[in-house]
Amino acid sequence: MELLIAFSTDDGENFNDDHFGMAKYFHIYKFSDGKEKFIEARENVKYKEDETLKHGDPGKAKATSSAVGDADVIIGKKMGPNIVRLLKRYVCIVTKTNTITDAIQLVHKNMEKIIEEKNKGENRKHIVLRP
């Protein structure tokens, strides 16, 4: 199975320290056949606009979904109250690592679990990945 996964980052290497939707960029990777390939960096164009919205605002969830687009999975160090809305569309993963490189390895090790959660549709729960 092929998955598009969005990683939240401000610098392209490390996860941002705030909620997923507050990242400046989403780095999109395609995972397929046990390998990953960097596809693109998507700017979170709603990032500055969203700073005035409170956490959990439905408009913020919509803005995040717009920036993430067609990804299947989103990964960050923190998720805000909008995780309830985002789970309807994405597998949401909280990682206890600091770098995207380390998180990529965790994704490979947990791919079966991630696919299983994706297949639950709107009934999915978030996943926490630890090293």
Coordinates of C-alpha atoms in Angstrom, one line a residue:
M1 CA 0.0 0.0 0.0
E2 CA 1.2 3.5 -0.8
L3 CA 0.8 6.3 1.8
L4 CA 1.4 10.0 1.6
I5 CA 2.6 11.3 5.0
A6 CA 2.9 14.9 6.1
F7 CA 5.5 15.9 8.7
S8 CA 5.1 19.2 10.5
T9 CA 8.3 21.3 10.5
D10 CA 9.6 24.9 10.6
D11 CA 13.1 24.0 9.2
G12 CA 12.7 20.9 7.1
E13 CA 14.7 18.6 9.5
N14 CA 13.1 18.9 12.9
F15 CA 9.5 18.8 14.1
N16 CA 8.0 22.2 15.1
D17 CA 7.5 22.5 18.9
D18 CA 3.8 23.6 18.6
H19 CA 0.7 21.8 17.4
F20 CA 0.8 20.2 14.0
G21 CA -1.3 23.0 12.4
M22 CA 1.1 25.7 13.6
A23 CA 4.0 24.5 11.5
K24 CA 5.4 26.7 8.8
Y25 CA 5.7 23.7 6.4
F26 CA 4.5 20.2 5.8
H27 CA 7.1 17.9 4.3
I28 CA 5.3 15.3 2.2
Y29 CA 6.8 11.8 1.8
K30 CA 5.5 8.9 -0.2
F31 CA 5.9 5.5 1.5
S32 CA 5.7 2.5 -0.7
D33 CA 7.3 -1.0 -0.8
G34 CA 9.3 -0.4 2.3
K35 CA 10.9 2.8 1.1
E36 CA 10.2 6.5 1.4
K37 CA 10.6 9.3 -1.1
F38 CA 10.5 13.0 -0.4
I39 CA 7.8 14.5 -2.6
E40 CA 7.6 18.2 -1.7
A41 CA 7.5 20.9 1.0
R42 CA 4.1 22.5 1.3
E43 CA 3.9 25.9 2.9
N44 CA 1.3 26.2 5.5
V45 CA -0.1 29.4 3.8
K46 CA -2.7 29.8 6.5
Y47 CA -0.1 29.7 9.2
K48 CA 0.2 33.4 9.9
E49 CA -3.6 33.9 9.4
D50 CA -4.3 31.2 11.9
E51 CA -2.2 32.6 14.7
T52 CA -5.2 34.8 15.7
L53 CA -7.6 31.8 15.9
K54 CA -7.8 29.9 19.1
H55 CA -6.8 26.3 19.3
G56 CA -9.7 24.0 18.3
D57 CA -11.3 26.5 16.0
P58 CA -13.0 24.6 13.1
G59 CA -11.6 27.1 10.6
K60 CA -8.1 26.2 11.7
A61 CA -8.8 22.5 11.1
K62 CA -10.0 23.4 7.6
A63 CA -7.0 25.5 6.9
T64 CA -4.6 22.7 8.0
S65 CA -6.5 20.2 5.9
S66 CA -6.2 22.5 2.9
A67 CA -2.5 22.8 3.3
V68 CA -1.9 19.1 3.9
G69 CA -4.2 18.2 1.0
D70 CA -4.2 14.6 -0.2
A71 CA -2.0 13.1 2.6
D72 CA -3.2 10.0 4.3
V73 CA -1.2 10.5 7.5
I74 CA -0.1 13.5 9.5
I75 CA 2.7 13.4 12.0
G76 CA 3.8 16.0 14.6
K77 CA 5.1 16.3 18.2
K78 CA 1.8 17.7 19.4
M79 CA -1.8 17.7 18.2
G80 CA -4.3 20.3 19.4
P81 CA -8.0 20.0 20.0
N82 CA -8.7 19.8 16.3
I83 CA -7.4 16.3 16.3
V84 CA -11.0 15.2 16.6
R85 CA -11.8 16.8 13.2
L86 CA -8.5 15.7 11.6
L87 CA -9.0 12.1 12.5
K88 CA -12.0 11.9 10.2
R89 CA -9.7 12.5 7.3
Y90 CA -6.2 11.5 8.4
V91 CA -4.3 9.0 10.5
C92 CA -2.9 11.3 13.2
I93 CA 0.4 10.4 14.8
V94 CA 2.1 12.0 17.7
T95 CA 5.8 11.2 17.7
K96 CA 8.2 11.4 20.6
T97 CA 11.2 12.1 18.4
N98 CA 12.6 15.4 17.4
T99 CA 13.7 14.8 13.8
I100 CA 11.8 13.8 10.7
T101 CA 14.6 11.3 9.9
D102 CA 13.9 9.4 13.2
A103 CA 10.2 9.6 12.6
I104 CA 10.6 8.0 9.2
Q105 CA 12.2 5.0 10.8
L106 CA 9.4 4.7 13.3
V107 CA 6.9 4.9 10.4
H108 CA 8.6 1.9 8.7
K109 CA 8.6 -0.1 11.9
N110 CA 4.9 0.6 12.5
M111 CA 3.5 0.6 9.0
E112 CA 1.2 -2.3 9.7
K113 CA -0.4 -0.5 12.7
I114 CA -0.7 2.8 10.6
I115 CA -2.4 1.0 7.7
E116 CA -4.8 -0.8 10.2
E117 CA -5.8 2.6 11.7
K118 CA -6.2 4.1 8.2
N119 CA -8.6 1.4 7.2
K120 CA -10.9 2.2 10.2
G121 CA -12.1 5.3 8.4
E122 CA -13.8 7.9 10.6
N123 CA -13.5 5.6 13.6
R124 CA -9.8 5.8 13.8
K125 CA -7.8 6.8 16.9
H126 CA -4.5 8.7 17.1
I127 CA -1.2 6.8 17.4
V128 CA 1.7 7.6 19.5
L129 CA 5.1 6.5 18.2
R130 CA 8.1 6.3 20.5
P131 CA 11.7 5.4 19.7

